[in-house]
PDB file of C-alpha atoms in Angstrom:
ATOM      1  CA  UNK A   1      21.453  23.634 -28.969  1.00 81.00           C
ATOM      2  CA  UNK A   2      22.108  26.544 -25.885  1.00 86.00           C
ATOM      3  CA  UNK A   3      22.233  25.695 -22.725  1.00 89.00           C
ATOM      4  CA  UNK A   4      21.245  27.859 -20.018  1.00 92.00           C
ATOM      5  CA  UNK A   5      21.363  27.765 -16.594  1.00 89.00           C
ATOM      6  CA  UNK A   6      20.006  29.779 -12.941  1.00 91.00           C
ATOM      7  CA  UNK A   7      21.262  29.908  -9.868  1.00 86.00           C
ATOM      8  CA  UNK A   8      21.036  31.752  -6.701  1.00 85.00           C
ATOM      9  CA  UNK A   9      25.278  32.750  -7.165  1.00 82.00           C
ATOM     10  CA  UNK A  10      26.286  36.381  -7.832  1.00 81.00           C
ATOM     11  CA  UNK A  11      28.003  37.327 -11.191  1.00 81.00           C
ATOM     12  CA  UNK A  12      31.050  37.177  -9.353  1.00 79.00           C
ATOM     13  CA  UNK A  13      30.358  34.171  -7.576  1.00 79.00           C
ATOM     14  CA  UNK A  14      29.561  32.451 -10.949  1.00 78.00           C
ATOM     15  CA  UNK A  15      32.767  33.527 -12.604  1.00 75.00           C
ATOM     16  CA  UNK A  16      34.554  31.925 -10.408  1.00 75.00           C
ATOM     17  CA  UNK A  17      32.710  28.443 -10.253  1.00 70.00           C
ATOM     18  CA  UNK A  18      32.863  28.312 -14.271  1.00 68.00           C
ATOM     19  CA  UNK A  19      36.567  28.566 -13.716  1.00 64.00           C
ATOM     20  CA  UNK A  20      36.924  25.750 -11.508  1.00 64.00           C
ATOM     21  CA  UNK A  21      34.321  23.465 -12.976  1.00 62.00           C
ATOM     22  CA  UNK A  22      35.057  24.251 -16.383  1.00 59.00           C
ATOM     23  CA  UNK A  23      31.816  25.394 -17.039  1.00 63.00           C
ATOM     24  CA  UNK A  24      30.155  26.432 -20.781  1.00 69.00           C
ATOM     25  CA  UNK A  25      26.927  27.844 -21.498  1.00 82.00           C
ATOM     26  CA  UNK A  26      25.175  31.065 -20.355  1.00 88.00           C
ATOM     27  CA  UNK A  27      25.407  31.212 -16.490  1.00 89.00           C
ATOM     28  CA  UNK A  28      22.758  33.296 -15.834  1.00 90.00           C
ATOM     29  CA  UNK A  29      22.454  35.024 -11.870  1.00 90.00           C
ATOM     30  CA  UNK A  30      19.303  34.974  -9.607  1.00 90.00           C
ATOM     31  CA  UNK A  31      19.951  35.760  -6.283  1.00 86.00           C
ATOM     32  CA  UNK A  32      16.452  36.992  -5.331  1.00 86.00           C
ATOM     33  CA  UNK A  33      14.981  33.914  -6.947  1.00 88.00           C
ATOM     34  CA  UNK A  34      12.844  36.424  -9.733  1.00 90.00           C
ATOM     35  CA  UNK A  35      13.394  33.971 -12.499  1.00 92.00           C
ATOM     36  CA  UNK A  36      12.734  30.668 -10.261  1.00 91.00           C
ATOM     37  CA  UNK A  37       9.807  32.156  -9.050  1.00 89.00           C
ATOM     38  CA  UNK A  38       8.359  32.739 -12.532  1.00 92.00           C
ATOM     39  CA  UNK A  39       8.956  29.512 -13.287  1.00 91.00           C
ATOM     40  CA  UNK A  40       7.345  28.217  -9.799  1.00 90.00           C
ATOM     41  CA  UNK A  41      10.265  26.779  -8.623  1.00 88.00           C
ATOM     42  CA  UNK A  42      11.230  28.286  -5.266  1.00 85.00           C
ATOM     43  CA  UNK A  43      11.384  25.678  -2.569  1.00 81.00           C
ATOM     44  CA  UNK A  44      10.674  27.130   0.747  1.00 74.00           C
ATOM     45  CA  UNK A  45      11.312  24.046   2.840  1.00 69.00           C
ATOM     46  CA  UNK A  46      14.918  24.127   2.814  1.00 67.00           C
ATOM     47  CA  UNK A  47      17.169  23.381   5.748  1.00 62.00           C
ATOM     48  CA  UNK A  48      20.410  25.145   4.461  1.00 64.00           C
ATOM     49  CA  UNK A  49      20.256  28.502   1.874  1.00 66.00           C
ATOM     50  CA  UNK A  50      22.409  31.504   1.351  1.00 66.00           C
ATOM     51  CA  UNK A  51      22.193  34.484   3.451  1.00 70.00           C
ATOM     52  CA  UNK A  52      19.516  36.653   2.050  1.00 73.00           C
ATOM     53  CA  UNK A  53      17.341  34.738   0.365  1.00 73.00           C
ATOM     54  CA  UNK A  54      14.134  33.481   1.196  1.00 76.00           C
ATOM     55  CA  UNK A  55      14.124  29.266  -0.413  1.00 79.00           C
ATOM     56  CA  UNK A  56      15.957  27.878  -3.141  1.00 82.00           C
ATOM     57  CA  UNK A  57      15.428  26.563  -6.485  1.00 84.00           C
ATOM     58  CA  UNK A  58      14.224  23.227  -6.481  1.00 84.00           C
ATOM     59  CA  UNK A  59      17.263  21.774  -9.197  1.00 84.00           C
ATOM     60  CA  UNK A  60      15.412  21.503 -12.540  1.00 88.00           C
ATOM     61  CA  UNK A  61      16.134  20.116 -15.930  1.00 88.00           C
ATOM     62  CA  UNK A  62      14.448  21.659 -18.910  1.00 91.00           C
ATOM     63  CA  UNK A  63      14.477  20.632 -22.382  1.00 91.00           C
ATOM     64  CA  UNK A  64      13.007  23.214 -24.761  1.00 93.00           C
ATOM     65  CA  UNK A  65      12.247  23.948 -27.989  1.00 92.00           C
ATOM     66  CA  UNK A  66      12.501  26.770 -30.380  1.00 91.00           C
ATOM     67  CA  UNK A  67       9.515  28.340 -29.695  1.00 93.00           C
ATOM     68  CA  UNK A  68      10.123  28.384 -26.136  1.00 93.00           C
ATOM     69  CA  UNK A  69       7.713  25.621 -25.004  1.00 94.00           C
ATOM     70  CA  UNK A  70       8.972  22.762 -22.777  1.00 93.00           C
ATOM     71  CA  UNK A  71       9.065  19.507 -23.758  1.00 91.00           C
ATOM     72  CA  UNK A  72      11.153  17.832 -21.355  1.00 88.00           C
ATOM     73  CA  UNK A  73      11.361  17.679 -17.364  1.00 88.00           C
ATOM     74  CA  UNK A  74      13.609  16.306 -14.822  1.00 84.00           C
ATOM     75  CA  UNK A  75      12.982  17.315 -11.683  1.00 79.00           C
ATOM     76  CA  UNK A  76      13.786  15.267  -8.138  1.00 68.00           C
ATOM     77  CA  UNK A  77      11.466  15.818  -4.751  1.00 62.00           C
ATOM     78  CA  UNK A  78      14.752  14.690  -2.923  1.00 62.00           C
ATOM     79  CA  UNK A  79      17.336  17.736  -3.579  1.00 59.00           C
ATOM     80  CA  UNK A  80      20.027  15.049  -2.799  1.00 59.00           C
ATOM     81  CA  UNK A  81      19.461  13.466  -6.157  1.00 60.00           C
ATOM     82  CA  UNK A  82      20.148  15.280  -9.594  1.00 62.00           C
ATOM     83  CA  UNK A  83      19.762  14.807 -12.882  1.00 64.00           C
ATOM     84  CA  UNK A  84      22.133  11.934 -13.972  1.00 69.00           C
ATOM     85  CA  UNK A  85      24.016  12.706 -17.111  1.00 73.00           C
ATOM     86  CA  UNK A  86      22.661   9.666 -18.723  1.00 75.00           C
ATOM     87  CA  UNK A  87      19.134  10.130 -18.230  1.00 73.00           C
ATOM     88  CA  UNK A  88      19.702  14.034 -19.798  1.00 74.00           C
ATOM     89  CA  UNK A  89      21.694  12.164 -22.551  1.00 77.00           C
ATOM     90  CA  UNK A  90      19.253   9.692 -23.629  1.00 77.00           C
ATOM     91  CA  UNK A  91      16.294  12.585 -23.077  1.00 76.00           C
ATOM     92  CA  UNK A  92      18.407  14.778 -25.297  1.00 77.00           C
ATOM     93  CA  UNK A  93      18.830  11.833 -28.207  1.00 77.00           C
ATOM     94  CA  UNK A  94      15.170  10.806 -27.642  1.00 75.00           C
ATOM     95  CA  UNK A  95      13.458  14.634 -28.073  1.00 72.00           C
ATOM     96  CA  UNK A  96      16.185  16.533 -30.039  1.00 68.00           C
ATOM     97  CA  UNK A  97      15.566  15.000 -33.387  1.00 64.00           C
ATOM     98  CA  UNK A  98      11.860  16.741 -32.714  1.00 58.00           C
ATOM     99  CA  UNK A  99      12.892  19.395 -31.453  1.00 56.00           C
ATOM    100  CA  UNK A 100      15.671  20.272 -34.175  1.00 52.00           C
TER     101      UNK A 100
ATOM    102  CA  UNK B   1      42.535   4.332  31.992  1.00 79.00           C
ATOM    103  CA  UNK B   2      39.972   5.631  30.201  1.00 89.00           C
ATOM    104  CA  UNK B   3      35.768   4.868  31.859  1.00 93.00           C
ATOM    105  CA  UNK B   4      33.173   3.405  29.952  1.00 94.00           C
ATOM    106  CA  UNK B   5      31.518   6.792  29.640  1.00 95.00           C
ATOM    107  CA  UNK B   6      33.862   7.949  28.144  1.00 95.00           C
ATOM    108  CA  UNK B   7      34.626   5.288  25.387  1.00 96.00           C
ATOM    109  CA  UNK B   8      31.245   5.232  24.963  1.00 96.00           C
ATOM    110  CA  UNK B   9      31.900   8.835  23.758  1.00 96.00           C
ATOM    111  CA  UNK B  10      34.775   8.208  21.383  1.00 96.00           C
ATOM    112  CA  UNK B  11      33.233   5.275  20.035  1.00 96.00           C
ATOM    113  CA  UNK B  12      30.111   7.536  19.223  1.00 97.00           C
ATOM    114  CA  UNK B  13      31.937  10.467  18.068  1.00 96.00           C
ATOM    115  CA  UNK B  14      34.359   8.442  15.645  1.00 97.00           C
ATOM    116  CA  UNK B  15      31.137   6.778  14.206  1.00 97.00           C
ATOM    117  CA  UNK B  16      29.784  10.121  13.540  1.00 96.00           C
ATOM    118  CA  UNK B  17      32.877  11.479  12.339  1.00 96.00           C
ATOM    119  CA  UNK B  18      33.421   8.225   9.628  1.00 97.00           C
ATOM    120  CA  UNK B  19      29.260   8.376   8.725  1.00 96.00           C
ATOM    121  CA  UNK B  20      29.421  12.468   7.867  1.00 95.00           C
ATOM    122  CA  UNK B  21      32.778  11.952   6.160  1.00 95.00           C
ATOM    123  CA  UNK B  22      31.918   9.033   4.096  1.00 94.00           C
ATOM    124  CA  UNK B  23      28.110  11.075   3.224  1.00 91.00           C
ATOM    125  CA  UNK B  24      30.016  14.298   2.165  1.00 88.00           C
ATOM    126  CA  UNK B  25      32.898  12.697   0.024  1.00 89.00           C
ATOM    127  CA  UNK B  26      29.884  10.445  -1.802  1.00 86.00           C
ATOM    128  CA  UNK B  27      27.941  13.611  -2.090  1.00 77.00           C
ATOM    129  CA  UNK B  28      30.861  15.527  -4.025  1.00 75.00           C
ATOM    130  CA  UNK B  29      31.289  12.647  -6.200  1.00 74.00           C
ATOM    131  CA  UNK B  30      27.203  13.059  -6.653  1.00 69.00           C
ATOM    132  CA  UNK B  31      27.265   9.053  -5.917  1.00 76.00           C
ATOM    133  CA  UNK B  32      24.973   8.620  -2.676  1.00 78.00           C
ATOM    134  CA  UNK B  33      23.599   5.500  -2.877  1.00 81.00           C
ATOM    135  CA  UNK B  34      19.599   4.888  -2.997  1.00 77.00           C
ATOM    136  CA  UNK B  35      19.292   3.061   0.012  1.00 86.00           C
ATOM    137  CA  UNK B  36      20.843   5.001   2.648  1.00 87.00           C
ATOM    138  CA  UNK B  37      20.140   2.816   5.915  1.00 92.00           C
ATOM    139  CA  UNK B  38      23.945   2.716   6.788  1.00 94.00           C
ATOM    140  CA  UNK B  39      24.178   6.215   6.873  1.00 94.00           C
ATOM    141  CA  UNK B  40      21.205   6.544   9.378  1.00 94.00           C
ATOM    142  CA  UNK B  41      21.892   3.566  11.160  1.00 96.00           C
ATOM    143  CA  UNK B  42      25.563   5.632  11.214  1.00 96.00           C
ATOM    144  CA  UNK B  43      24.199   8.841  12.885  1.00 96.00           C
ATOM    145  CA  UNK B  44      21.338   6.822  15.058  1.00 96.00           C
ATOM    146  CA  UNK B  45      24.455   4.971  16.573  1.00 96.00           C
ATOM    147  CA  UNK B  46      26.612   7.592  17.209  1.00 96.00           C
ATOM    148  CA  UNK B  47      23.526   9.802  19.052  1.00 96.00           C
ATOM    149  CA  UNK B  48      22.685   6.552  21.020  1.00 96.00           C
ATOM    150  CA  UNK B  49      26.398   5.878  21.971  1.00 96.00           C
ATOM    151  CA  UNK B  50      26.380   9.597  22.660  1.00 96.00           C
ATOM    152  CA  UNK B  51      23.357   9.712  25.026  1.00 95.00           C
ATOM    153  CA  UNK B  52      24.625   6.244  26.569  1.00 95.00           C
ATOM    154  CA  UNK B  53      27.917   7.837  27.176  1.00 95.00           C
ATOM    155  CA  UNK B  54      26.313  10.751  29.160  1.00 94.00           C
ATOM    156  CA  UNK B  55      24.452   8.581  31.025  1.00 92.00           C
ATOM    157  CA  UNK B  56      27.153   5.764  31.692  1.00 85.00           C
ATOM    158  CA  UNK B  57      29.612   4.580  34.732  1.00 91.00           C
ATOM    159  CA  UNK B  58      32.184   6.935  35.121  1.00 91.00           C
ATOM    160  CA  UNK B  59      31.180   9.925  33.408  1.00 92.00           C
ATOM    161  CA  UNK B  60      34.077  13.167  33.741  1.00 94.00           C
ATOM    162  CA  UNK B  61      34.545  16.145  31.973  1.00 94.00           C
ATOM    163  CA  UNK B  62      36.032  14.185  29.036  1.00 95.00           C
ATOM    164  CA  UNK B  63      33.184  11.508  28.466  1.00 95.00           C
ATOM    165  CA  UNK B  64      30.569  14.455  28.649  1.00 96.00           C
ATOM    166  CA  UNK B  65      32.975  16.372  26.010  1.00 96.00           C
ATOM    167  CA  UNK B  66      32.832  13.196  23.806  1.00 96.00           C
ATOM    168  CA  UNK B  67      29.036  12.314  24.494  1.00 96.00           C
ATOM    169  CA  UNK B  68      27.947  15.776  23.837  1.00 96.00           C
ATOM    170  CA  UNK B  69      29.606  15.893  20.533  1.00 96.00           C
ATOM    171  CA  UNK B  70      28.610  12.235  19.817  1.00 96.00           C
ATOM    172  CA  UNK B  71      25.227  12.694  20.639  1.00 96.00           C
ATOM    173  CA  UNK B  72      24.570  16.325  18.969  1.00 96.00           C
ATOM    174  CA  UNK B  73      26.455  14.984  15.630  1.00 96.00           C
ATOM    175  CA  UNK B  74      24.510  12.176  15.308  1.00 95.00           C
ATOM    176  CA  UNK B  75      20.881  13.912  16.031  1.00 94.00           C
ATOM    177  CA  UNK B  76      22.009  17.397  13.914  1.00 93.00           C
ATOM    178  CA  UNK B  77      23.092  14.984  10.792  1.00 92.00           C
ATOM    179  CA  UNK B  78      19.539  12.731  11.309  1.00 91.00           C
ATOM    180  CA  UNK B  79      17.543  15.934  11.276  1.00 87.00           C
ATOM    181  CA  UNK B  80      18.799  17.417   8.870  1.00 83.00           C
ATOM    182  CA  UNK B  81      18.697  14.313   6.552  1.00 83.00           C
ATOM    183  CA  UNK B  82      14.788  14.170   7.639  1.00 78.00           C
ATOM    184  CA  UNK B  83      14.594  17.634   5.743  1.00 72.00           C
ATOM    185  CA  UNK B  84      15.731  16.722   2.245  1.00 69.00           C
ATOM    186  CA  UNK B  85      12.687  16.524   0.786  1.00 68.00           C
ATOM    187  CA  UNK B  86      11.461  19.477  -1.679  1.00 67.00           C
ATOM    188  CA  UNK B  87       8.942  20.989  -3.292  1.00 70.00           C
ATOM    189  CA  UNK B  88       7.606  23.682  -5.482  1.00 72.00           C
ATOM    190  CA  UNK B  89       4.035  24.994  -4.941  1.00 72.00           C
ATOM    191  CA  UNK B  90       3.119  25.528  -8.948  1.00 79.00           C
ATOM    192  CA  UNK B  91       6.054  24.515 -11.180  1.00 85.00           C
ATOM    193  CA  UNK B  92       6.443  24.722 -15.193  1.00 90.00           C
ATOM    194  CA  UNK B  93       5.207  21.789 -16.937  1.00 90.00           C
ATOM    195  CA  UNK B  94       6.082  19.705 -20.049  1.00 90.00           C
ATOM    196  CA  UNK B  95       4.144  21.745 -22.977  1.00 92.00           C
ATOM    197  CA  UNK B  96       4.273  25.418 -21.129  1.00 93.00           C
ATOM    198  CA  UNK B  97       5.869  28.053 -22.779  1.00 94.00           C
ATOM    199  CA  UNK B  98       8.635  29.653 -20.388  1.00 93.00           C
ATOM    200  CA  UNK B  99       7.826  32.847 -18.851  1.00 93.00           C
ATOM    201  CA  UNK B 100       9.578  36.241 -20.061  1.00 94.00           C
ATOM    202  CA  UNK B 101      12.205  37.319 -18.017  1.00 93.00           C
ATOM    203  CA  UNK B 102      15.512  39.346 -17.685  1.00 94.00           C
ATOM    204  CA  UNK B 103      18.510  38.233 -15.747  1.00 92.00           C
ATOM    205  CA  UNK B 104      22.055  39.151 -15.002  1.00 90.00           C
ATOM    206  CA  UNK B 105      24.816  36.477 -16.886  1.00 87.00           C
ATOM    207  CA  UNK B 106      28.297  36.217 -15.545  1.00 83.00           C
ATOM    208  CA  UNK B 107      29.602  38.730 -17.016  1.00 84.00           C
ATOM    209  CA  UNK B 108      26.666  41.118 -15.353  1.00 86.00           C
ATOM    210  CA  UNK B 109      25.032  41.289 -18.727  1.00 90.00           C
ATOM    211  CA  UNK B 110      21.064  41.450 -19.462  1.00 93.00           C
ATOM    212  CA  UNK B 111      19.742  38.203 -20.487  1.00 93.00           C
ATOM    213  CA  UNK B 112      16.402  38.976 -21.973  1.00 94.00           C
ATOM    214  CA  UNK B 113      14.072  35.267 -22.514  1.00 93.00           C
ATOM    215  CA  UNK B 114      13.600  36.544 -26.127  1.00 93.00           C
ATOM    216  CA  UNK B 115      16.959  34.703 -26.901  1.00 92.00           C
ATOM    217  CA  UNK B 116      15.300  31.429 -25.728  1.00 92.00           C
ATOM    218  CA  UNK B 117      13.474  31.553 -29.171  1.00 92.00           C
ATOM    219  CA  UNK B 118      15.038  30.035 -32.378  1.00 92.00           C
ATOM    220  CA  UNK B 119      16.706  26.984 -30.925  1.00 89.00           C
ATOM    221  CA  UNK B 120      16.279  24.263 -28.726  1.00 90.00           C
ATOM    222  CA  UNK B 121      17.923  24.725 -24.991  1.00 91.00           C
ATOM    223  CA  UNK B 122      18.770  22.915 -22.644  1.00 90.00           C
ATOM    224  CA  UNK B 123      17.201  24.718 -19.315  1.00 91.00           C
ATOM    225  CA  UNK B 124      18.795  24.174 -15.710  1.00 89.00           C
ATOM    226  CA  UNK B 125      18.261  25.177 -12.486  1.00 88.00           C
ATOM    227  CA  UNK B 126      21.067  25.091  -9.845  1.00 82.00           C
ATOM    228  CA  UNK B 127      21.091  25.853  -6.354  1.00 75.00           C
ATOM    229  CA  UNK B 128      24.059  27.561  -6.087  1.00 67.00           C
ATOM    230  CA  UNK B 129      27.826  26.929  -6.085  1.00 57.00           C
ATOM    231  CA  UNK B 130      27.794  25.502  -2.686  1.00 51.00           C
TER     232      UNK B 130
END
């Protein structure tokens, strides 16, 4: 299984947080939210977001398969809640078997 | 010693000061608790204390100081609590394929979607580092 994820850092920026976090996957770089808007996930009722750009993603947990198609969704209205590990855990042992 | 105005103040702006601290450190550890009332009964207190303290017996340059900040903290930290709530106007759903699209990785390379086909990922969105 990949895992791939968006977010509204520069390359540079996102160099730098896999360093300190310790981060693996592909880290991929939307600052103008192109890719969250395609997927319909810019939040525009945001009190805090980066110079420059106009919302931010609303944080979103896909699980897909390998045609592409979404099977899976974890998504909060509250952006002070994210996806706990566990629930992504027991998602991932509940769908991969299908999905595999 | 010091006027009720102006203990008033310090009481506000140390419960401000202990309520943001105690929200941010639990928000780094991504452990906020579901029910949240002692964090707004936190900032409520402090802007009350704050307001009280401009308003109280003895009021000088250092209770207004104190109530100011008391009373700003604890509103500022309220409101923008009051704004946490998100939404997106027409997100993906379970059983949609994902869109195509090209993005820059880390390393400034060109992620094309076509190498989203052929195994099963796991998808994220972030908002950032911050």
């Amino acid at each position: 299984m990949k895992v791939v994820a968006v977010c509204t850092d520069t390359p540079e920026q996102i160099t730098q947080g896999r360093g300190k976090h310790g981060l693996e996957g592909t880290f991929l770089s939307d600052p103008d939210l192109a890719v969250t808007e395609l997927f319909g996930l810019r939040n525009l009722n945001t009190a805090v977001r980066p110079p420059g750009v106009n919302g931010l993603p609303v944080p979103t947990t896909l699980m897909l398969d390998a045609e592409g198609v979404v099977r899976w969704k974890d998504q909060s209205a509250d952006y002070m809640q994210r996806s706990d590990p566990d629930t992504v855990r027991a998602a991932l042992d509940e769908h991969f078997q299908a999905l595999q | 010693m010091f006027s009720t105005a102006t203990l008033l103040g310090l009481a506000g702006l140390l419960l401000v000061i202990v309520t943001t601290t105690v929200w941010f450190k639990r928000a780094s550890q991504v452990a906020i608790p579901d029910n949240r009332l002692a964090f707004l009964l936190g900032w409520a207190g402090a802007g009350v204390l704050g307001l009280a303290s401009l308003g109280g017996p003895g009021t000088n340059w250092l209770s207004y100081f104190l109530g100011g900040l008391s009373a700003i903290g604890g509103v500022f930290f309220l409101g923008l609590y009051t704004l946490r709530k998100q939404n997106a106007a027409n997100p993906i759903m379970v059983g949609d394929r994902v869109p195509m699209f090209e993005a820059l990785d880390d390393q400034a390379r060109t992620y094309n979607s076509d190498a989203l086909i052929g195994t099963p990922t796991l998808f994220k969105f972030f908002r950032g580092h911050w």
